[in-house]
Coordinates of C-alpha atoms and ligand atoms in Angstrom, one line a residue:
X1 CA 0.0 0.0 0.0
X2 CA 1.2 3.7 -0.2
X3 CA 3.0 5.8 1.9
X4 CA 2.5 9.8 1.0
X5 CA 1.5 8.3 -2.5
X6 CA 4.8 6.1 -2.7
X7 CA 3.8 2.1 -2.8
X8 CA 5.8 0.4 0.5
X9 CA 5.6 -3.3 2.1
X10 CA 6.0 -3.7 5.6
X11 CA 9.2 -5.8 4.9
X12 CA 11.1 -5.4 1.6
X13 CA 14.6 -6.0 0.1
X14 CA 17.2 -4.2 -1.7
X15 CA 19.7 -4.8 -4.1
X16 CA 20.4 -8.4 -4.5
X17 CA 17.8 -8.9 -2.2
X18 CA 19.8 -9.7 0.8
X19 CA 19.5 -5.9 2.4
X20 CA 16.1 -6.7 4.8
X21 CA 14.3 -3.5 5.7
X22 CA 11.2 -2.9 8.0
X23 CA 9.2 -0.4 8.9
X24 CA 9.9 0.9 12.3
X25 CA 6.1 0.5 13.9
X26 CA 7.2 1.8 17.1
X27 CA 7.8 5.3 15.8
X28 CA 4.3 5.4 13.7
X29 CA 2.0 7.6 13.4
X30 CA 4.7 10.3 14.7
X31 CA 7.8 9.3 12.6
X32 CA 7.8 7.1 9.2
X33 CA 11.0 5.1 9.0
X34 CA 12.6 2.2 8.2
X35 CA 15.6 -0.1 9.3
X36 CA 17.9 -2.3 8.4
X37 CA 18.2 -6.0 9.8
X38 CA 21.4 -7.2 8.9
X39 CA 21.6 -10.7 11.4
X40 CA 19.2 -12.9 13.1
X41 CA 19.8 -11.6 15.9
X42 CA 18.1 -8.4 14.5
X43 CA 15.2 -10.1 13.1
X44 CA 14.5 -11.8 16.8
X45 CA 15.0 -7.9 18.1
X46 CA 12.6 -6.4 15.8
X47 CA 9.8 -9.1 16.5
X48 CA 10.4 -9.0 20.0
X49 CA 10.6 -5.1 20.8
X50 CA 7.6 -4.7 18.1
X51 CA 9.2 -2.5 15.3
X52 CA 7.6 -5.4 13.7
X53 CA 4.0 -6.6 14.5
X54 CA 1.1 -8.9 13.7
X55 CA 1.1 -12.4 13.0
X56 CA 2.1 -12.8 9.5
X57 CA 4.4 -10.1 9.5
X58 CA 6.3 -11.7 12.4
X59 CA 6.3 -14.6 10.4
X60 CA 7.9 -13.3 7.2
X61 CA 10.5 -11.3 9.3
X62 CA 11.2 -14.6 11.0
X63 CA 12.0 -16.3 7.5
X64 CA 14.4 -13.5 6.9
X65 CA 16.1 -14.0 9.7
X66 CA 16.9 -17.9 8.5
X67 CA 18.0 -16.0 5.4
X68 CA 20.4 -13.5 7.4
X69 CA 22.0 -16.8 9.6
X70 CA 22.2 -19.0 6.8
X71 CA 24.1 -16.0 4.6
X72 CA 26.6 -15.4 7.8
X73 CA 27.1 -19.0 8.5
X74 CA 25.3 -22.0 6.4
X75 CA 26.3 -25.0 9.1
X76 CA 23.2 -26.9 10.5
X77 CA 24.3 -25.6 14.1
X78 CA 23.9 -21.8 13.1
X79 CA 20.3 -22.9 11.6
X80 CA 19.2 -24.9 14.6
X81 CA 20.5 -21.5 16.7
X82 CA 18.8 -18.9 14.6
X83 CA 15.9 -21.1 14.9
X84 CA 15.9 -21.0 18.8
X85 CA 16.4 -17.4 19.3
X86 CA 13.7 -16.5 16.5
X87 CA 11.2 -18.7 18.2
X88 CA 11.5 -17.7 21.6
X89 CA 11.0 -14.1 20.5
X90 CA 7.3 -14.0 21.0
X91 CA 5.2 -16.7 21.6
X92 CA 1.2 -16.3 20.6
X93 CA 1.5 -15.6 16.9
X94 CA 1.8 -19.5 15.6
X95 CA 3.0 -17.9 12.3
X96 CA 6.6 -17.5 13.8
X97 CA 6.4 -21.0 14.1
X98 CA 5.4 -22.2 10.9
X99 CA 8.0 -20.3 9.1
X100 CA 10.5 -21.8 10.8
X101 CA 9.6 -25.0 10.9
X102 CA 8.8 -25.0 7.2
X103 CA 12.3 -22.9 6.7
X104 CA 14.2 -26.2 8.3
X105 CA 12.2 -28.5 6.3
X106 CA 13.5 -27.0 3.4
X107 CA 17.1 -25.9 4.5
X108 CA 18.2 -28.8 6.6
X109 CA 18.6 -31.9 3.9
X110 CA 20.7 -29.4 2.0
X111 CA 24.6 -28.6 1.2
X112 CA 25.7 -25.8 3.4
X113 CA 26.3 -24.4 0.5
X114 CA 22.9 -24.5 -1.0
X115 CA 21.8 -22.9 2.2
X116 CA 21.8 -19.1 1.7
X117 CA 20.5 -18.8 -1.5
X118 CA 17.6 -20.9 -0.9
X119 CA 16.9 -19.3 2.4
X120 CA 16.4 -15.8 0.7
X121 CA 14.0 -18.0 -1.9
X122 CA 12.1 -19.3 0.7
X123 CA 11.7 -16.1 2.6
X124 CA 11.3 -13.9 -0.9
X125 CA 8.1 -16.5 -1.8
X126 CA 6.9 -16.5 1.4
X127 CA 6.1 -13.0 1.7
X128 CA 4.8 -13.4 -2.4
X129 CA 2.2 -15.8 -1.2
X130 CA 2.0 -13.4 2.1
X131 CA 0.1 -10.9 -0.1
X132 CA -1.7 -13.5 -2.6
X133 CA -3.0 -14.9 0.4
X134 CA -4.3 -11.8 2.2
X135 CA -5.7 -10.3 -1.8
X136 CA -7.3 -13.4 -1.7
X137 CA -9.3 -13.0 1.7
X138 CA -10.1 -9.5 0.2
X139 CA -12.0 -10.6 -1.9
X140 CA -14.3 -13.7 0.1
X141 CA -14.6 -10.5 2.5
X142 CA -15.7 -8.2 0.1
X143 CA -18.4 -10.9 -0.7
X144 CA -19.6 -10.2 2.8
X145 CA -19.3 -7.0 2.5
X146 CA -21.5 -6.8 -0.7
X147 CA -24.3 -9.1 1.1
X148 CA -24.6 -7.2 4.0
X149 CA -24.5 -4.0 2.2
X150 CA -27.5 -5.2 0.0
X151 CA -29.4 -6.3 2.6
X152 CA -29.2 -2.6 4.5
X153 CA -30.1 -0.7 1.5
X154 CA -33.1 -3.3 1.6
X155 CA -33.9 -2.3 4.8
X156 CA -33.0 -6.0 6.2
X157 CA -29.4 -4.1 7.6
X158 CA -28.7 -2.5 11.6
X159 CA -27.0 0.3 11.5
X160 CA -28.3 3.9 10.5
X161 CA -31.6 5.1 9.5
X162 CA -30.8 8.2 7.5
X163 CA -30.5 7.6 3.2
X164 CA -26.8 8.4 3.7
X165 CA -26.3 5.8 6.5
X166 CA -27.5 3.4 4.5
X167 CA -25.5 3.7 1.8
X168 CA -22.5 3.7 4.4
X169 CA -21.0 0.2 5.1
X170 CA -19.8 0.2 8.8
X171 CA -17.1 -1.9 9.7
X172 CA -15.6 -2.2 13.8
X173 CA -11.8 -3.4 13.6
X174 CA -9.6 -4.3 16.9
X175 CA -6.1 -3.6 16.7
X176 CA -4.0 -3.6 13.6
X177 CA -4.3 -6.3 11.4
X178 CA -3.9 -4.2 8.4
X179 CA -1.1 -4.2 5.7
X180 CA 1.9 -3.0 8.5
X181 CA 0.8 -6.5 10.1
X182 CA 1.2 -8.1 6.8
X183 CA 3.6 -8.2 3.8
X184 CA 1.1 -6.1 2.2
X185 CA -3.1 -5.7 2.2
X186 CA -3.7 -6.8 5.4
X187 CA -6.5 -9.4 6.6
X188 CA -9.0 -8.1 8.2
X189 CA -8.6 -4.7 6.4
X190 CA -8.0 -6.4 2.8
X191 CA -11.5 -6.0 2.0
X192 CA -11.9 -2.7 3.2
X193 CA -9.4 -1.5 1.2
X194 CA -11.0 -3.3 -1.8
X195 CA -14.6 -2.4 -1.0
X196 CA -13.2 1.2 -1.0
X197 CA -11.1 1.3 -3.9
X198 CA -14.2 -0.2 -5.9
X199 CA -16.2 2.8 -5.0
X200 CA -18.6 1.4 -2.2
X201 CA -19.0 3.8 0.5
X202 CA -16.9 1.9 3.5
X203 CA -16.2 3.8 7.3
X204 CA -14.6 2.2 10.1
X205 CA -14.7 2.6 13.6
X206 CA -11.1 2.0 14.9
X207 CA -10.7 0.9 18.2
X208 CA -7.6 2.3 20.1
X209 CA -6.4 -0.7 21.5
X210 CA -4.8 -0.5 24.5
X211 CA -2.4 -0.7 25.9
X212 CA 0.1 0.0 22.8
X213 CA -3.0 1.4 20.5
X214 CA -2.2 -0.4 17.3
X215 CA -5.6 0.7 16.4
X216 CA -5.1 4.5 17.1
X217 CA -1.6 4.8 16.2
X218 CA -1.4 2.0 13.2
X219 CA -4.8 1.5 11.9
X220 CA -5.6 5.4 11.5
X221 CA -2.9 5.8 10.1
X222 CA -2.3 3.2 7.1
X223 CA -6.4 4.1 6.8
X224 CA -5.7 7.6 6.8
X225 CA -2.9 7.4 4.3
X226 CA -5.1 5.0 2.0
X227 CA -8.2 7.7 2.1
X228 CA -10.5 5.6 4.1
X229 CA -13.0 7.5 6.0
X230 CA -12.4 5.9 9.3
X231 CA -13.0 7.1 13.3
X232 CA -11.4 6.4 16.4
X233 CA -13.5 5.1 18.9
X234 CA -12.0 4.0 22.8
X235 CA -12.1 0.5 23.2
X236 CA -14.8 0.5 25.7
X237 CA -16.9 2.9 22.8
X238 CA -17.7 -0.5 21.2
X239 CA -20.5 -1.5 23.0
X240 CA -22.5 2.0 22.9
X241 CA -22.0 1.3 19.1
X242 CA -22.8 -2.1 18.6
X243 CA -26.1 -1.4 20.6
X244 CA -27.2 1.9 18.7
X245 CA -27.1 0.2 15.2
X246 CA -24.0 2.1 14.3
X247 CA -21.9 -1.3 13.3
X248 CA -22.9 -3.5 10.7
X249 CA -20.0 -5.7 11.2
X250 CA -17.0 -6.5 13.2
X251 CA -13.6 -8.0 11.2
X252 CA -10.4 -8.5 12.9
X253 CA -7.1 -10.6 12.5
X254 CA -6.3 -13.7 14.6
X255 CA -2.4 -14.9 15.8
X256 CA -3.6 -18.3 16.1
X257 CA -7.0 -20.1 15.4
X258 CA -7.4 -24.1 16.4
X259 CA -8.6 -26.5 14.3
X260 CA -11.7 -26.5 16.4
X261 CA -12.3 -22.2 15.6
X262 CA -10.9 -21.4 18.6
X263 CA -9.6 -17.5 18.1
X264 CA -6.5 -15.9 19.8
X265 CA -5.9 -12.4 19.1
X266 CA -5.6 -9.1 20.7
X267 CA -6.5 -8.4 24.4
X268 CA -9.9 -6.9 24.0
X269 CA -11.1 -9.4 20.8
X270 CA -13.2 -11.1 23.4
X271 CA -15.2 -9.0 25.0
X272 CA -15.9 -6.8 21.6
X273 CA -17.3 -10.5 20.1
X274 CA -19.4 -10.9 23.2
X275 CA -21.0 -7.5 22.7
X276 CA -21.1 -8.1 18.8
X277 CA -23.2 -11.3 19.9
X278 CA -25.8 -9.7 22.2
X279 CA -26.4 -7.0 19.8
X280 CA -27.0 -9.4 16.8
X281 CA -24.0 -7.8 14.7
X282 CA -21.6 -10.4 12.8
X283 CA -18.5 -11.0 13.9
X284 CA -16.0 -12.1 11.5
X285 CA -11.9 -13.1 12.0
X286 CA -9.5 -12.7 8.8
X287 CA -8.1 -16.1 9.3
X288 CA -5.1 -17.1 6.8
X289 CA -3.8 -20.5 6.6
X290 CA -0.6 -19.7 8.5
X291 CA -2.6 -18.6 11.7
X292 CA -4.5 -21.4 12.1
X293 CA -2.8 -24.1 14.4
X294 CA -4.2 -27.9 13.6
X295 CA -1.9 -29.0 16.5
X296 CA -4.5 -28.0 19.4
X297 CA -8.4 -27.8 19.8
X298 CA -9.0 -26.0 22.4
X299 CA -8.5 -22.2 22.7
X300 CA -6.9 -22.9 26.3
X301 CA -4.0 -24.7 24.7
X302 CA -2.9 -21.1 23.6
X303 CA -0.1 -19.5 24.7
X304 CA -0.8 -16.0 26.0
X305 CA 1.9 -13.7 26.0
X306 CA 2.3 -10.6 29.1
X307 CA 4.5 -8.2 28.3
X308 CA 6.0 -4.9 30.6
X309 CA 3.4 -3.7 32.6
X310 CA 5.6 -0.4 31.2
X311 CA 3.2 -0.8 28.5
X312 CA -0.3 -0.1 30.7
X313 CA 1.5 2.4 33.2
X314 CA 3.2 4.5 30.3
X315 CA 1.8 6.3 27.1
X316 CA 3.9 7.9 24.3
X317 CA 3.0 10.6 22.1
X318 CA 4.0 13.8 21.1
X319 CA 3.3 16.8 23.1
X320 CA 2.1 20.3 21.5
X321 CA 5.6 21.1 20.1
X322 CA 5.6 18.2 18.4
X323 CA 8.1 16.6 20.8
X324 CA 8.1 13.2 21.5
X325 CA 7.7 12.3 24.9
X326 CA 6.9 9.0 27.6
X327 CA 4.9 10.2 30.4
X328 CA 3.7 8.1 33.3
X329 CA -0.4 8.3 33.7
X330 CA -1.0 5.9 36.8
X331 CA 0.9 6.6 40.5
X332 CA 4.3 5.4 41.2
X333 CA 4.6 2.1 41.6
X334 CA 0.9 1.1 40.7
X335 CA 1.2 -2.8 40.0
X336 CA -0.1 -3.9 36.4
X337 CA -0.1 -7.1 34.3
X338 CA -0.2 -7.1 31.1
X339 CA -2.2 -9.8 28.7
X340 CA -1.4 -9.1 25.5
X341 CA -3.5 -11.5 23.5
X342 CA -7.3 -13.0 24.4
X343 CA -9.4 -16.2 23.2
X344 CA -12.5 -16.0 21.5
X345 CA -14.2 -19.3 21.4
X346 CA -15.4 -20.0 17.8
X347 CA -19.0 -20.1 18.8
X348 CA -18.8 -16.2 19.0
X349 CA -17.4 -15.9 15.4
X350 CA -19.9 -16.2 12.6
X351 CA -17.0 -16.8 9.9
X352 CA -13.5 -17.4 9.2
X353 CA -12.5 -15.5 6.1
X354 CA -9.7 -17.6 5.0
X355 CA -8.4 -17.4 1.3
X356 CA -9.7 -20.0 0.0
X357 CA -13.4 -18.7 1.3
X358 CA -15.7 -18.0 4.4
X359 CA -16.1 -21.1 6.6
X360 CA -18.1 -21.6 10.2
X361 CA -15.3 -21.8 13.0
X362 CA -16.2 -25.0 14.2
X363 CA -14.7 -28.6 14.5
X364 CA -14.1 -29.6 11.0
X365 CA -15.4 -26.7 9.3
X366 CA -11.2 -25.6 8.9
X367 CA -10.0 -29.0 8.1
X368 CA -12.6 -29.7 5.3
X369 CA -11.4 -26.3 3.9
X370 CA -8.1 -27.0 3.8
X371 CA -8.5 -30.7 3.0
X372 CA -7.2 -31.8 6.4
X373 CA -7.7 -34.4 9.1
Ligands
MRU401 O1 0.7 -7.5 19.5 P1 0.5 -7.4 18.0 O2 0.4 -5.9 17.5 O3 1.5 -8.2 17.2 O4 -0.9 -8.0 17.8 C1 -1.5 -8.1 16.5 C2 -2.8 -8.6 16.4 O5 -3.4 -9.0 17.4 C3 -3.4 -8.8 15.0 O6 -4.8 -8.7 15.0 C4 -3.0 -10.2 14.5 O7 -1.6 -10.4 14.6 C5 -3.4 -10.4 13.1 S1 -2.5 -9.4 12.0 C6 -3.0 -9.6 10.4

C-alpha cells in the first residue's frame, strides 16, 4: 500500500535482495521510517521489541532471519540457533512457528552451501504468497461486505436510518491487522481496502487498543494514508456502538486459530465479540492459513503472552511542540499485568475469512477447507 502516495511493504529487500528493511512501527503515526536487519539476531530484536507486528508479519521477518543466519554461517548448528532465538522471541503468533519449521524442512537436507540462496528463496516466496493470500481473503470479504450492504439498502441491515447511512458500510476493527501487520493488504482490512477502492461507501470505527494502541496509532494511520474515512472510537466505545445500530460488522485478524475455531488475538477481541453477539452484529476473523494451528483444539491450549506492565503504566506521544515524549499516567509504583492477547471461542465468530473462502469456526469446518484431518 502507499505511503505519502509512494507504494511500500511492511518488509522489503534491496539490491540483490539480501538488504532486509522494515518499517519501524514503534515510531508510527509520529515518525515514518525504516531499518535495516542485517543478522538474526536483528530479526528476533525487531519481533520481539515490536518494530515489527502482527502475525504474519512476524512470520515473514522470522523467514528472513533464517536468510540473514544461513548467509553469515550455512552450518546446521547456526540454523538450529537462529531457529531457537527466532522462536523464543514471541510466543502467541503460531505464524513464527510455521515459518520456521517450514524454513528447516526446506534448509536442513541441503549442502551448506545451498543454504543461503535458498533461504532468501524461501523467505522472498513467502512473503509473495503473504500478499496472494491476504488479496485473496479481500476478496471472500468483500463478498460479505456486498451481502450485507444489499441487505441494509433493503432495509433488512442494523446500523443507521438516515439515506446516507444506509448507503454507508460500517465496519468495527480491533487492533492492527492491516497491511503494517502483513507483507502487504492486510487481513481483516484487505476488504476494506478493496470495497473502497471499488467505490462502495466503507467507514470504520477503529478501536484504540490498548495498551500499545495499534488501532489509534497504526490503523488510523495506514487508513488515513489510503483515504479511508475511518473514526477512532476508545475500546470500551464499542459497546454503545454495537447497541445503537452504528456497526454493521466487526472484522479483525487472529495470531492463532485451532482446528476446532478457537480465536487468539488481541486483548480486547473477546469482550468486543461478546457484545457483537448480544447485539446481533456479525463477527468475523480474517483467518489465513498460516494462523491457524491444527496441532490443538482448544483455545486454552494457547499460549498467551504478558508483556511490561511499562506498557499499561506508560503512554507515548508527542506533546504540543511536536516533541516526543513518555509520560507516566497511573501513580508510582501502581502494579499492572499485562495480557497481550485474548481467546475468542469460535461459537462467537460467525465466519473465518480464510483465502480459500468464508467457513463456520467449528470442528471440522477448517480441516474440510483446507482438505485436512
Ligand atoms: O501484538 P500485535 O500488535 O502483534 O498483535 C497483532 C494482532 O493481534 C493482530 O490482530 C493479528 O496479529 C493479526 S495481523 C493480520
Amino acid at each position: 500500500m502507499k505511503v505519502g502516495g509512494v507504494p511500500y511493504r511492511a518488509i522489503f529487500t534491496e539490491g540483490a535482495g539480501t538488504r532486509v528493511r522494515v518499517i519501524d512501527q514503534t515510531l508510527l503515526p509520529h515518525r515514518f521510517e525504516t531499518v535495516r536487519l542485517r543478522t538474526a539476531a536483528d530479526a528476533a530484536r525487531a519481533i520481539r521489541d515490536m518494530i515489527v507486528r502482527g502475525a504474519p508479519l512476524i512470520g515473514a521477518t522470522a523467514a528472513y532471519g533464517v536468510a540473514l543466519a544461513m548467509r553469515a554461517d550455512p552450518s546446521v548448528a547456526s540454523l538450529k540457533q537462529a531457529t531457537a532465538m527466532l522462536a523464543s522471541a514471541r510466543p502467541t503468533a503460531v505464524n513464527l512457528r510455521w515459518a520456521l519449521d517450514a524454513a528447516g524442512a526446506l534448509l536442513r537436507p541441503l549442502s551448506p552451501g545451498e543454504r543461503a540462496d535458498a533461504a532468501q528463496d524461501f523467505a522472498a516466496r513467502l512473503c509473495e504468497d503473504d500478499v496472494r493470500r491476504n488479496r485473496s481473503i479481500g476478496e471472500h470479504g468483500l463478498a460479505v461486505f456486498r451481502e450485507i450492504a444489499r441487505a441494509k439498502r433493503s432495509g433488512a441491515g442494523r446500523s443507521g436510518t438516515g439515506a446516507a447511512s444506509k448507503r454507508t458500510i460500517n465496519v468495527m476493527t480491533h487492533c492492527n491487522a492491516g497491511w503494517l501487520a502483513t507483507v502487504d493488504w492486510g487481513t481483516a482490512t484487505a476488504p476494506v481496502y478493496l470495497a473502497h477502492d471499488e467505490g462502495m461507501r466503507v467507514h470504520v470505527w477503529v478501536r484504540e487498543t490498548r495498551p500499545r494502541l495499534q488501532g489509534a496509532a497504526l490503523t488510523a494511520w495506514e487508513l488515513g494514508q489510503h483515504g479511508v474515512p475511518h473514526t477512532l472510537v476508545s475500546d470500551s466505545a464499542a459497546g454503545h456502538l454495537l447497541s445503537r445500530g452504528k456497526v454493521d460488522l466487526v472484522i479483525v485478524g487472529t495470531d492463532r486459530t485451532t482446528a476446532a475455531g478457537d480465536v487468539a488475538n488481541k486483548v480486547g477481541t473477546y469482550p468486543l465479540a461478546l457484545a457483537a453477539r448480544d447485539n446481533g452484529v456479525p463477527f468475523y476473523v480474517a483467518a489465513p492459513s498460516p494462523s491457524i494451528d491444527w496441532t490443538i483444539q482448544d483455545g486454552a491450549s494457547i499460549p498467551i503472552e504478558e508483556r511490561d506492565p511499562d506498557e499499561i503504566t506508560q503512554v507515548w506521544g508527542v506533546d504540543e511542540d511536536g516533541v516526543e515524549r513518555r509520560v507516566r499516567v497511573t501513580p508510582q509504583g501502581t502494579r499492572a499485568a499485562n495480557y497481550a492477547f485474548d481467546v475468542t471461542p469460535g461459537r462467537l465468530v460467525t465466519g473465518l475469512v480464510t483465502e480459500r473462502g468464508v467457513c463456520p469456526a467449528e470442528q471440522g469446518a477448517l480441516g474440510r477447507m483446507f482438505r485436512r484431518s
